[in-house]
Amino acid sequence: MLARDHALSGAVVFTAAAPLLHVTGPAMLAGAVFTAGAGTLPDIDEPGSAVSRTFGFLTGAFAWLVHKVSGGHRKGTHSLIGIAVFTAAAWAAVRADAHPAGQVLLGVLLGLVLATGLRALRIGGHHGDALGLAGAAAAIYWHTGLSLVPWCIALGAAAHIAGDELTHGGCALAWPLSRHPCHLLPKPLRITTGKFTEHWIVSGLLTVALAVLLWRDAGVHAVLHHLRRS
């Protein structure tokens, strides 16, 4: 799937799960933004992807290394182990936030997530990377939604993999035990990345779903607030 739809699917999954996580208000919006960016992370195994181009040579070289180590595109980073590694890294970064080195690590992670999400959604143009880093710095300074970061990374990565399993290529979900691609749809219903179905149907459905979920969460928050004041 395209980076835009991976970002949208991440935001959709988080807003759908927000009531279960008891998240509302600014934290809910921060979580949706974090998860949108996290929805692009598994493609760090592919030089030329949105996430690999975010910080130029640095992320490009890292993507090349991950591509080699993970067995190629849609292998290690698109598996259950990949989700576990992404989530563990996010958890460790949040746990280390009390120390300056930990804050730098967390800032790099959040900066990459936010900048890539903006790039995927074509927001910010050439200034998107700066906006992403500024947003990461602000989140760390005000501790907005930081406890949700591991959840966001896990949900975003899972949404990415589920999206790719709708396509003909699928994902090696059981890597390294198996390189066999897994799919969520029978062969006749699988979509081709970047074609009509994704551009005009998948993207539209994701956008509508996100709008409905944001409206629902805002409505639920308003009702709860009214009940507390009654």
PDB file of N, CA and C in Angstrom, residues 4 32 35 47-48 52 64 75 82 93 100 106 113-114 125 156 163 184 187 205 207 209 212 224:
ATOM      1  N   ARG A   4       0.658   7.023   2.184  1.00  0.00           N
ATOM      2  CA  ARG A   4      -0.497   7.806   2.642  1.00  0.00           C
ATOM      3  C   ARG A   4      -1.536   6.919   3.302  1.00  0.00           C
ATOM      4  N   ALA A  32      -3.270   9.635  17.799  1.00  0.00           N
ATOM      5  CA  ALA A  32      -3.644   9.415  16.396  1.00  0.00           C
ATOM      6  C   ALA A  32      -2.526   9.859  15.461  1.00  0.00           C
ATOM      7  N   THR A  35       0.417   7.400  15.756  1.00  0.00           N
ATOM      8  CA  THR A  35       0.125   6.121  15.110  1.00  0.00           C
ATOM      9  C   THR A  35       0.083   6.256  13.597  1.00  0.00           C
ATOM     10  N   PRO A  47      14.770   0.883   0.898  1.00  0.00           N
ATOM     11  CA  PRO A  47      15.360   2.152   0.467  1.00  0.00           C
ATOM     12  C   PRO A  47      14.485   2.799  -0.616  1.00  0.00           C
ATOM     13  N   GLY A  48      14.180   4.066  -0.444  1.00  0.00           N
ATOM     14  CA  GLY A  48      13.288   4.762  -1.374  1.00  0.00           C
ATOM     15  C   GLY A  48      11.891   4.948  -0.838  1.00  0.00           C
ATOM     16  N   SER A  52      12.339   5.974   4.676  1.00  0.00           N
ATOM     17  CA  SER A  52      13.778   5.945   4.405  1.00  0.00           C
ATOM     18  C   SER A  52      14.285   7.269   3.844  1.00  0.00           C
ATOM     19  N   TRP A  64      18.882   0.712   4.082  1.00  0.00           N
ATOM     20  CA  TRP A  64      19.687  -0.262   3.330  1.00  0.00           C
ATOM     21  C   TRP A  64      20.151  -1.381   4.253  1.00  0.00           C
ATOM     22  N   LYS A  75       9.582  -8.630   4.775  1.00  0.00           N
ATOM     23  CA  LYS A  75      10.023  -9.839   5.480  1.00  0.00           C
ATOM     24  C   LYS A  75      10.079  -9.533   6.981  1.00  0.00           C
ATOM     25  N   GLY A  82       8.773  -8.312  13.856  1.00  0.00           N
ATOM     26  CA  GLY A  82       8.972  -6.902  13.543  1.00  0.00           C
ATOM     27  C   GLY A  82       8.143  -6.006  14.444  1.00  0.00           C
ATOM     28  N   ALA A  93      12.595   3.504  24.761  1.00  0.00           N
ATOM     29  CA  ALA A  93      12.821   4.940  24.604  1.00  0.00           C
ATOM     30  C   ALA A  93      11.988   5.743  25.597  1.00  0.00           C
ATOM     31  N   PRO A 100      18.911  12.435  29.848  1.00  0.00           N
ATOM     32  CA  PRO A 100      19.144  13.211  28.620  1.00  0.00           C
ATOM     33  C   PRO A 100      19.352  12.342  27.381  1.00  0.00           C
ATOM     34  N   LEU A 106      14.320   9.146  22.331  1.00  0.00           N
ATOM     35  CA  LEU A 106      12.881   9.290  22.143  1.00  0.00           C
ATOM     36  C   LEU A 106      12.575  10.390  21.133  1.00  0.00           C
ATOM     37  N   VAL A 113       8.881   9.443  13.323  1.00  0.00           N
ATOM     38  CA  VAL A 113       7.473   9.048  13.174  1.00  0.00           C
ATOM     39  C   VAL A 113       6.630  10.226  12.676  1.00  0.00           C
ATOM     40  N   LEU A 114       6.774  11.385  13.307  1.00  0.00           N
ATOM     41  CA  LEU A 114       5.950  12.539  12.950  1.00  0.00           C
ATOM     42  C   LEU A 114       6.329  13.077  11.569  1.00  0.00           C
ATOM     43  N   GLY A 125       5.181  19.989   3.229  1.00  0.00           N
ATOM     44  CA  GLY A 125       6.131  20.141   2.137  1.00  0.00           C
ATOM     45  C   GLY A 125       7.559  19.946   2.600  1.00  0.00           C
ATOM     46  N   GLY A 156       0.338   1.003  14.904  1.00  0.00           N
ATOM     47  CA  GLY A 156       0.694   1.483  13.575  1.00  0.00           C
ATOM     48  C   GLY A 156       1.362   0.410  12.740  1.00  0.00           C
ATOM     49  N   GLY A 163      -2.603  -3.896   6.175  1.00  0.00           N
ATOM     50  CA  GLY A 163      -2.859  -3.263   4.883  1.00  0.00           C
ATOM     51  C   GLY A 163      -2.114  -3.948   3.761  1.00  0.00           C
ATOM     52  N   LEU A 184      -4.888 -11.505   3.700  1.00  0.00           N
ATOM     53  CA  LEU A 184      -6.173 -11.413   4.395  1.00  0.00           C
ATOM     54  C   LEU A 184      -7.355 -11.624   3.463  1.00  0.00           C
ATOM     55  N   LYS A 187      -7.408 -14.497  -3.457  1.00  0.00           N
ATOM     56  CA  LYS A 187      -6.670 -13.926  -4.573  1.00  0.00           C
ATOM     57  C   LYS A 187      -7.490 -12.993  -5.469  1.00  0.00           C
ATOM     58  N   LEU A 205     -12.321   5.296   1.845  1.00  0.00           N
ATOM     59  CA  LEU A 205     -12.906   4.629   3.001  1.00  0.00           C
ATOM     60  C   LEU A 205     -12.131   4.940   4.281  1.00  0.00           C
ATOM     61  N   THR A 207     -10.343   7.636   4.884  1.00  0.00           N
ATOM     62  CA  THR A 207     -10.578   9.038   5.234  1.00  0.00           C
ATOM     63  C   THR A 207     -11.934   9.212   5.914  1.00  0.00           C
ATOM     64  N   ALA A 209     -13.663   6.850   7.456  1.00  0.00           N
ATOM     65  CA  ALA A 209     -13.623   6.163   8.750  1.00  0.00           C
ATOM     66  C   ALA A 209     -12.938   7.018   9.808  1.00  0.00           C
ATOM     67  N   VAL A 212     -15.298   9.857  10.882  1.00  0.00           N
ATOM     68  CA  VAL A 212     -16.390   9.355  11.723  1.00  0.00           C
ATOM     69  C   VAL A 212     -15.893   9.027  13.120  1.00  0.00           C
ATOM     70  N   LEU A 224     -19.370  12.475  28.371  1.00  0.00           N
ATOM     71  CA  LEU A 224     -18.747  12.157  29.655  1.00  0.00           C
ATOM     72  C   LEU A 224     -18.487  13.413  30.477  1.00  0.00           C
TER      73      LEU A 224
END
